[in-house]
mmCIF file of C-alpha atoms in Angstrom:
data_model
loop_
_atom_site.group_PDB
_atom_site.id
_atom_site.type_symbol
_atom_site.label_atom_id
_atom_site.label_comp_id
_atom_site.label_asym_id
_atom_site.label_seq_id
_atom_site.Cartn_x
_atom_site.Cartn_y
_atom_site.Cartn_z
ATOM 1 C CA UNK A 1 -55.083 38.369 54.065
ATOM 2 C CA UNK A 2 -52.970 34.950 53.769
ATOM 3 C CA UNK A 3 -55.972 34.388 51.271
ATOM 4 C CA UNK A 4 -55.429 36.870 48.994
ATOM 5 C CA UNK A 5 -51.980 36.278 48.603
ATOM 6 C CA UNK A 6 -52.317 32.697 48.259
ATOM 7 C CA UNK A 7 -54.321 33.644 44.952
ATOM 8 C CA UNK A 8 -52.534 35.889 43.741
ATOM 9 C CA UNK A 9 -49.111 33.360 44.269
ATOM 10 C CA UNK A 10 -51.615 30.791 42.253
ATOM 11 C CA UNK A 11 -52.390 33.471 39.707
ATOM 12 C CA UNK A 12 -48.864 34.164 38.908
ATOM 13 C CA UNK A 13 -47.817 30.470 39.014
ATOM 14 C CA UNK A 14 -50.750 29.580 36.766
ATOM 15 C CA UNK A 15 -50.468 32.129 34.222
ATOM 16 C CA UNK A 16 -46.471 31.346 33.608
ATOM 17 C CA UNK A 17 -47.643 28.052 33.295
ATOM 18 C CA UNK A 18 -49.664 28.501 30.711
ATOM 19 C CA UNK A 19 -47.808 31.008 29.076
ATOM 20 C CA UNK A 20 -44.615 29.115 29.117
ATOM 21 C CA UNK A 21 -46.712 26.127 27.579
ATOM 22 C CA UNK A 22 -47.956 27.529 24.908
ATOM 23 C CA UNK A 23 -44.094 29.074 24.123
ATOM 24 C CA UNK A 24 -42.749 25.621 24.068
ATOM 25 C CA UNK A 25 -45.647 24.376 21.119
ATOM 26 C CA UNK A 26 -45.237 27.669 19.059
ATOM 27 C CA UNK A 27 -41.141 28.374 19.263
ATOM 28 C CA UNK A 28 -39.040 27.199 16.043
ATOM 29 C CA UNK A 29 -35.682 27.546 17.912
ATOM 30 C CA UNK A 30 -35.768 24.339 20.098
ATOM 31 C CA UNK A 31 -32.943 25.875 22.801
ATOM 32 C CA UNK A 32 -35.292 28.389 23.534
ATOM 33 C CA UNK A 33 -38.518 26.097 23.422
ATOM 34 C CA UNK A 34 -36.472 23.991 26.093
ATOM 35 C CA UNK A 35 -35.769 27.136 28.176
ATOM 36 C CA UNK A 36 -39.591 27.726 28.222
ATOM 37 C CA UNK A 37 -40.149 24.338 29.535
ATOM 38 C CA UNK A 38 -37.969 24.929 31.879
ATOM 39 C CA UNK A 39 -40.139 27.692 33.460
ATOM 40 C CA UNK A 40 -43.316 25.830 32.611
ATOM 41 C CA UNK A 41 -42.065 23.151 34.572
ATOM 42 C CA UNK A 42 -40.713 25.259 37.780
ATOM 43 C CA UNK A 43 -44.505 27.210 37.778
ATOM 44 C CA UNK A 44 -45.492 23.172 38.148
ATOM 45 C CA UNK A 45 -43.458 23.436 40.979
ATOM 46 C CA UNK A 46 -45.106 26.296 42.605
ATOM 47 C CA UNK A 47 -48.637 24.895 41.714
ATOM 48 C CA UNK A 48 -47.699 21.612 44.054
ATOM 49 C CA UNK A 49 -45.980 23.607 46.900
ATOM 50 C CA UNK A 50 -49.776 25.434 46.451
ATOM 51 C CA UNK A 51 -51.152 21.496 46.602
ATOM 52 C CA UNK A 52 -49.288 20.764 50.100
ATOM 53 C CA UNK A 53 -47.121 18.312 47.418
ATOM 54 C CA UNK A 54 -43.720 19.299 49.019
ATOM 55 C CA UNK A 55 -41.285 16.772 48.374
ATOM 56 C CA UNK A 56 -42.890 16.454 44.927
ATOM 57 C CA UNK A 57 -42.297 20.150 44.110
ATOM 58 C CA UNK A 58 -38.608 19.417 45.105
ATOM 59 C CA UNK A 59 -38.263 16.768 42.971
ATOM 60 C CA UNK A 60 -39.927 18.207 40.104
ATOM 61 C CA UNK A 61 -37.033 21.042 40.596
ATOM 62 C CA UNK A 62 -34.424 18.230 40.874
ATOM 63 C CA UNK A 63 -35.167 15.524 38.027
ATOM 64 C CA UNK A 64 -37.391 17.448 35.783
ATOM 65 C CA UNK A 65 -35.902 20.847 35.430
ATOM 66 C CA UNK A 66 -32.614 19.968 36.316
ATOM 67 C CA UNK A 67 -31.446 16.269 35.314
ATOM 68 C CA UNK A 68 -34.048 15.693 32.270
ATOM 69 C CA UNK A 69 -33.814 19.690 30.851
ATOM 70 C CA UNK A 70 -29.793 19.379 31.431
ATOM 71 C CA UNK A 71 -30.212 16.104 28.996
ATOM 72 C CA UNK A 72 -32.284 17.976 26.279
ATOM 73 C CA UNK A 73 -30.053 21.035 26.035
ATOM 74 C CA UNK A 74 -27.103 18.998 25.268
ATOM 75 C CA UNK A 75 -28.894 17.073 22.896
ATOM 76 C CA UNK A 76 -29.829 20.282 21.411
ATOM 77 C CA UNK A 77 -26.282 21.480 21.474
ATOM 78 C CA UNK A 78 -24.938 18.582 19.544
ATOM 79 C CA UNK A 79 -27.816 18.550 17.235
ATOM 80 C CA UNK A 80 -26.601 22.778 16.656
ATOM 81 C CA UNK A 81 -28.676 23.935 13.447
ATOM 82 C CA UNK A 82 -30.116 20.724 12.358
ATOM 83 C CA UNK A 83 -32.137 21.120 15.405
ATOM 84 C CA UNK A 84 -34.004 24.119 14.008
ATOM 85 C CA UNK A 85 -37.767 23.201 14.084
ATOM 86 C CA UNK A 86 -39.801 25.560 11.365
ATOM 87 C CA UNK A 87 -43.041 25.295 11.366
ATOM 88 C CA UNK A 88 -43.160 25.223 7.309
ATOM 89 C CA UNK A 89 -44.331 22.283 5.448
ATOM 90 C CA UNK A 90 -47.313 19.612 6.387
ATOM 91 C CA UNK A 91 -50.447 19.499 4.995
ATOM 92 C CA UNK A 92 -53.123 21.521 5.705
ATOM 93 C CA UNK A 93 -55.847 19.088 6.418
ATOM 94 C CA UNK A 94 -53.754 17.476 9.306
ATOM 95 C CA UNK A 95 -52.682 20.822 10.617
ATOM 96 C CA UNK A 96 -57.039 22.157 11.329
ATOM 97 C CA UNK A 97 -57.803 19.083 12.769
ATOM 98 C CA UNK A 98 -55.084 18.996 15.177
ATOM 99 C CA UNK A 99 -56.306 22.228 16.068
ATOM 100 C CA UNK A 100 -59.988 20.907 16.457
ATOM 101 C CA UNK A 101 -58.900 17.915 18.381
ATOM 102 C CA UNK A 102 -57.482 19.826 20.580
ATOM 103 C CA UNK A 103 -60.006 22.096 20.942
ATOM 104 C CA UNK A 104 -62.334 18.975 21.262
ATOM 105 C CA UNK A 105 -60.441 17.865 24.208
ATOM 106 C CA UNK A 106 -60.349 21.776 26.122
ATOM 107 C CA UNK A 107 -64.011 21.758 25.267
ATOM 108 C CA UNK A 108 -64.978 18.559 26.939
ATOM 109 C CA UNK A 109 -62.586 19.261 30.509
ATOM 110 C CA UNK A 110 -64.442 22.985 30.854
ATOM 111 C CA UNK A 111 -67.678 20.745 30.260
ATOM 112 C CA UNK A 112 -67.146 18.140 32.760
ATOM 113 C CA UNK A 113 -65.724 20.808 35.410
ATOM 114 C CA UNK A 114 -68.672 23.150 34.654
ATOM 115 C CA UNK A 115 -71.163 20.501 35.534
ATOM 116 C CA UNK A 116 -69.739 19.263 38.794
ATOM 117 C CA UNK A 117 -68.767 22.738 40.100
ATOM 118 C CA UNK A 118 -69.897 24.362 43.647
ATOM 119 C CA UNK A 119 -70.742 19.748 44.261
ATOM 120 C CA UNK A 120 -68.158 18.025 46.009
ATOM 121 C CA UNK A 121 -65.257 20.304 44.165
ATOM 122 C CA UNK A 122 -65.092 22.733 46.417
ATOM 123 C CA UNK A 123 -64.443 21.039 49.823
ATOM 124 C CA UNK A 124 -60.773 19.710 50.224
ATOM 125 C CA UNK A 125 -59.735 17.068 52.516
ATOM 126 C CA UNK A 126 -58.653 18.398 55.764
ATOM 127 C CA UNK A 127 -54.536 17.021 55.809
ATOM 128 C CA UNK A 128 -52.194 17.306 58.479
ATOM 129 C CA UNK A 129 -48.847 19.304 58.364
ATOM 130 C CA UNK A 130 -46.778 16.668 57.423
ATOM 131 C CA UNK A 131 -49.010 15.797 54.368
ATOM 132 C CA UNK A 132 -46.579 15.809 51.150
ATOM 133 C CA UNK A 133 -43.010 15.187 53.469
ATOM 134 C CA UNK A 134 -40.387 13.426 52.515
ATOM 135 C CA UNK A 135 -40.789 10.939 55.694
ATOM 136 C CA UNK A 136 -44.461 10.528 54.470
ATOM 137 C CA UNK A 137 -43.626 9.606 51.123
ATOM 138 C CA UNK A 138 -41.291 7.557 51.757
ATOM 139 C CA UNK A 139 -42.834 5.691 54.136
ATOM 140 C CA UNK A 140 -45.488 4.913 51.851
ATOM 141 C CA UNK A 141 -42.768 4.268 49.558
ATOM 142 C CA UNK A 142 -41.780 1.462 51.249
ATOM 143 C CA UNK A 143 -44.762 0.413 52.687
ATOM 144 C CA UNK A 144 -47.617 0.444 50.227
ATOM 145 C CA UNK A 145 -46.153 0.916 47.436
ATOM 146 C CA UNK A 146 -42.757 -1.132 47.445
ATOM 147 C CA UNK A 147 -43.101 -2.967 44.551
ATOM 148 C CA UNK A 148 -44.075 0.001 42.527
ATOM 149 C CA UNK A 149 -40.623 1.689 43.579
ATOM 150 C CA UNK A 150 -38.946 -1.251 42.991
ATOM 151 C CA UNK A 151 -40.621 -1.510 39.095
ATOM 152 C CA UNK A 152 -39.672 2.120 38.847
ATOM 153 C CA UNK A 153 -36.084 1.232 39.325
ATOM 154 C CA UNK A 154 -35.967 -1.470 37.002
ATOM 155 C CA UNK A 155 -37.457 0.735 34.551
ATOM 156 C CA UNK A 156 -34.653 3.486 34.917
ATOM 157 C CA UNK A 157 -32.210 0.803 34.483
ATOM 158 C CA UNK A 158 -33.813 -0.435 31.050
ATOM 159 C CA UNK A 159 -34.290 3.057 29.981
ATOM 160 C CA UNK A 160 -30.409 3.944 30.976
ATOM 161 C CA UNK A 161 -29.394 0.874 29.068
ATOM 162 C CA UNK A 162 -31.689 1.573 26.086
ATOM 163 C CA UNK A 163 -30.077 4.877 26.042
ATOM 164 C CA UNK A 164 -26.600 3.877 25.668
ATOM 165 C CA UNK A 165 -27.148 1.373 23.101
ATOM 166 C CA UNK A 166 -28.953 3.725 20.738
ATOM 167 C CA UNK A 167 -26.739 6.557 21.752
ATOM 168 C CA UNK A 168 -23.374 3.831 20.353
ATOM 169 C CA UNK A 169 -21.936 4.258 17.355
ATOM 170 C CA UNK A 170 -21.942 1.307 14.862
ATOM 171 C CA UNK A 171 -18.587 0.954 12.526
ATOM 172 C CA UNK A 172 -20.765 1.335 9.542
ATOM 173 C CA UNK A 173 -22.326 4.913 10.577
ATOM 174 C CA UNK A 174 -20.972 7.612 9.435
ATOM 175 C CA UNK A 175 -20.410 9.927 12.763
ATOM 176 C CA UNK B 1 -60.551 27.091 51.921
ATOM 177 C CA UNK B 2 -58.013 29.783 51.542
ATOM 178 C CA UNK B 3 -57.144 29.466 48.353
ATOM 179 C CA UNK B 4 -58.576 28.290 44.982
ATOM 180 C CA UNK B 5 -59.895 25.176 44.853
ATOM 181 C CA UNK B 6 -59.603 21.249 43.253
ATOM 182 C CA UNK B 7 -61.680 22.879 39.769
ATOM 183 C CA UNK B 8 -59.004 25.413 39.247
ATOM 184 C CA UNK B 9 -55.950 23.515 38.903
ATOM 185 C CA UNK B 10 -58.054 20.852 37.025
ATOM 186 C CA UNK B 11 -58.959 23.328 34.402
ATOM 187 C CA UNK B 12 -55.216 24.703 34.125
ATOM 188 C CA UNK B 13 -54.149 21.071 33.920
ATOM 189 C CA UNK B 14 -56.717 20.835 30.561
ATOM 190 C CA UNK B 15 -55.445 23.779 29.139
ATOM 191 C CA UNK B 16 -51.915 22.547 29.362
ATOM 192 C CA UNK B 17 -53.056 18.779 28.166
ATOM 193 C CA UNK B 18 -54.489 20.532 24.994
ATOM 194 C CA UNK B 19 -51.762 22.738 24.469
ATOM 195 C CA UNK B 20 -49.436 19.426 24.666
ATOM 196 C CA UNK B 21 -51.617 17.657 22.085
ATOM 197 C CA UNK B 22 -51.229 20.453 20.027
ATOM 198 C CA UNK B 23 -47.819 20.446 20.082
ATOM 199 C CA UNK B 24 -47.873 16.396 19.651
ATOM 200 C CA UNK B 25 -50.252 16.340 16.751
ATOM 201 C CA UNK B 26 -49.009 20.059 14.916
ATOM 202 C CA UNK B 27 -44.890 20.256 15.288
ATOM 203 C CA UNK B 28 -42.473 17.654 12.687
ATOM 204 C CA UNK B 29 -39.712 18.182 14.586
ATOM 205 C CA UNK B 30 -39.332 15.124 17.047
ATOM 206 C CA UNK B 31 -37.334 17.664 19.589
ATOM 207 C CA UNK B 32 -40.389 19.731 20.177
ATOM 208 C CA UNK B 33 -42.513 16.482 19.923
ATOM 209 C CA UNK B 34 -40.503 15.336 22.826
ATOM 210 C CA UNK B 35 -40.728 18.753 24.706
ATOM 211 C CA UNK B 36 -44.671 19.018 24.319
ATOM 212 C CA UNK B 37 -44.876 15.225 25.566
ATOM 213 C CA UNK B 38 -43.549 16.054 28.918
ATOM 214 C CA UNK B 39 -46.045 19.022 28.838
ATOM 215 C CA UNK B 40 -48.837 16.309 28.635
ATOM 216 C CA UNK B 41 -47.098 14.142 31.170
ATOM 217 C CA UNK B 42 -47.024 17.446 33.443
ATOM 218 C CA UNK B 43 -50.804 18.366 33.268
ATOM 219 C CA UNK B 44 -51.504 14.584 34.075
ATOM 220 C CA UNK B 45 -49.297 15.087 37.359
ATOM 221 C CA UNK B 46 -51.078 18.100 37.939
ATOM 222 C CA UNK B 47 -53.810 16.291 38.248
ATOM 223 C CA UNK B 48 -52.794 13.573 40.419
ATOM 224 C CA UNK B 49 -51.743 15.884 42.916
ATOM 225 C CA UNK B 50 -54.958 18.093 42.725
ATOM 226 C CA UNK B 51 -57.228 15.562 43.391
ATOM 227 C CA UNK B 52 -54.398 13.668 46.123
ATOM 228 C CA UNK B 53 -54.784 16.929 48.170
ATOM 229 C CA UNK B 54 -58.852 17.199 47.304
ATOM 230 C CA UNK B 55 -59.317 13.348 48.935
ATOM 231 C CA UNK B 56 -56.520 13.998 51.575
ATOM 232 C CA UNK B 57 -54.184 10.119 50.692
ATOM 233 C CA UNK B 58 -51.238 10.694 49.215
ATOM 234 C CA UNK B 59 -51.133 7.731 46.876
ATOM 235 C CA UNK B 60 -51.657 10.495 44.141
ATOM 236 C CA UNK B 61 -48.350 11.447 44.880
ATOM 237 C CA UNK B 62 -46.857 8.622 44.599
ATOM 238 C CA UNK B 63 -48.213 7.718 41.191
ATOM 239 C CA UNK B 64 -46.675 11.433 40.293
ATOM 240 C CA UNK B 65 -43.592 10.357 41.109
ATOM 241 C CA UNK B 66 -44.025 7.008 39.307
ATOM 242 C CA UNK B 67 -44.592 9.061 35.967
ATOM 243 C CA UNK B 68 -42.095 11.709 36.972
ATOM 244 C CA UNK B 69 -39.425 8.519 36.738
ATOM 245 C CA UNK B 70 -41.026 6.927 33.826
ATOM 246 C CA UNK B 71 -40.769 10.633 31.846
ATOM 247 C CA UNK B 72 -37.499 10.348 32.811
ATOM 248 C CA UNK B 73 -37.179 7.170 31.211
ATOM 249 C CA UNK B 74 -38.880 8.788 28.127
ATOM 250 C CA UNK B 75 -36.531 11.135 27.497
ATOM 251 C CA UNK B 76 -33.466 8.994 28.001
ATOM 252 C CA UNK B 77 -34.685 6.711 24.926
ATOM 253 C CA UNK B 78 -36.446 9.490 23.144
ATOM 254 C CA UNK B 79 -33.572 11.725 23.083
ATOM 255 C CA UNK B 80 -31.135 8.478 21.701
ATOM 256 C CA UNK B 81 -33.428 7.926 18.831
ATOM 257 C CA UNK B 82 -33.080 11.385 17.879
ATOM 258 C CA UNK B 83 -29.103 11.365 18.035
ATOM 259 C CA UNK B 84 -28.893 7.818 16.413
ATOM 260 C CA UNK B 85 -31.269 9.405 13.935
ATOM 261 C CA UNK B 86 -28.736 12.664 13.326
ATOM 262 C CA UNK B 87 -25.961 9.989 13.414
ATOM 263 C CA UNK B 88 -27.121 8.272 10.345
ATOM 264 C CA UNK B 89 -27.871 11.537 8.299
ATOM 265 C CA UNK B 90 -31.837 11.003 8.817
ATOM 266 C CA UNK B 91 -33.980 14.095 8.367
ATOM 267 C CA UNK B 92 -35.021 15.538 11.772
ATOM 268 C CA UNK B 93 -38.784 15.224 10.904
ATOM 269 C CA UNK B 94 -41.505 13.038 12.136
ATOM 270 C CA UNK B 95 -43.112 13.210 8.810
ATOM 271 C CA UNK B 96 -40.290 12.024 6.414
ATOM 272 C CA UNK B 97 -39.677 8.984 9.281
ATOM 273 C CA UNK B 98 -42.205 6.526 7.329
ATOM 274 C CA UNK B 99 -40.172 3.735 6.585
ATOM 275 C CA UNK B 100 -41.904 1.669 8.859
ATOM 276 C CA UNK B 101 -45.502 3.236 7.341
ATOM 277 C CA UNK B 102 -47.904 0.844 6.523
#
């Protein structure tokens, strides 16, 4: 019974997913397109709690639809109709073989996943309950992987910095 | 297993890598190029955390993470280029942003 619903939970997550992806590519009003990601990314969220990824779910909440969707909105907000995204204009030629490079790249992940499936795919790991915590990641956090989370702040610093000096006005701008 | 397995959330991840590279390659405006980036960036996580549960280590989860701060990252500097971009009266259009074309 817990089976069943655990599909159907994946069917629903997967399907806004999806759905809520291909909003955010097709949209012209950019507010909206960011409101789609923001369900896009919360069905992420369900599809790691589905993955035993806790703490990663939580933080995909936190940073990702919170902090970075917070940042885009305003940006979109002070932007107000120059924002506005039509799809008119390009040429042609560059617009079909987008299309078939994309469809190039669907074509070749159902391939590859058609040919290993029922092999090794369909046997999972058995994990323990506290696979995913927030004690287990960040013990490996500062373990393992220390220097990795110590790049990773360094990098948010740079990118903070970055921010602020493109984000300054000069005196010769017009603002 | 109760529940689908590894294949299915690998094949929703390609789906939603294609649709990002749509996106990426189709839309001029650099807002939604932004927007279909982090799609991209999602489906990779997706990924990673598939095939972290599938071998049972969560260093998969970690490199998430790693990306989730780096997207961060992304958008801080992505979204100043677009507002110093505004601020100097620049079209909001990847297309007419050549100056730098070779």
């Amino acid at each position: 019974m817990g089976n069943v619903l655990v599909w159907i939970v994946w069917f629903a997550a997967a399907g806004g997913c999806l759905a809520s992806g291909v909003a955010v590519v097709s949209l012209t009003n950019p507010f909206v397109a960011a409101l789609a990601l923001i369900g896009n990314l919360a069905s992420l969220a369900v599809l790691y709690l589905l993955l035993a990824a806790e703490f990663l779910a939580a933080a995909q909440v936190l940073v990702y639809a919170g902090a970075v969707m917070v940042m885009f909105l305003f940006v979109i907000a002070y932007l107000g109709g120059r924002a506005d995204a039509p799809w008119a204009g390009g040429p042609p030629l560059l617009r079909s073989a987008a299309v078939i490079a994309a469809a190039a790249l669907l074509t070749e992940v159902v391939v590859v996943l058609g040919l290993a499936w029922g092999d090794d795919l369909s046997e999972p790991a058995k994990v323990s309950s506290s696979f995913g915590s927030p004690a287990a990641i960040g013990e490996l956090f500062l373990t393992d992987h220390l220097l990795a989370f110590e790049i990773t702040s360094i990098v948010l610093l740079v990118a903070a910095v970055g921010g602020v000096v493109l984000g300054t006005a000069h005196p010769e701008e017009r603002t | 297993m109760d529940g689908p397995g590894i294949g299915w959330y690998l094949i929703v991840a390609g789906i939603l890598f294609a649709t990002g590279a749509m996106g990426v390659m189709m839309r001029r405006s650099p807002l939604i190029v932004l927007l279909s980036l982090e799609i991209m960036l999602n489906a990779g996580n997706l990924t990673l955390v598939a095939f972290s549960r599938q071998v049972g280590g969560l260093d998969g989860q970690i490199f998430a993470l790693a990306v989730m701060a780096v997207a961060a990252g992304e958008v801080a500097v992505g979204l100043g280029l677009i507002v110093a971009m505004a601020r100097r009266g620049l079209a909001l259009d990847v297309d007419r942003a050549s100056a730098l074309k070779g």
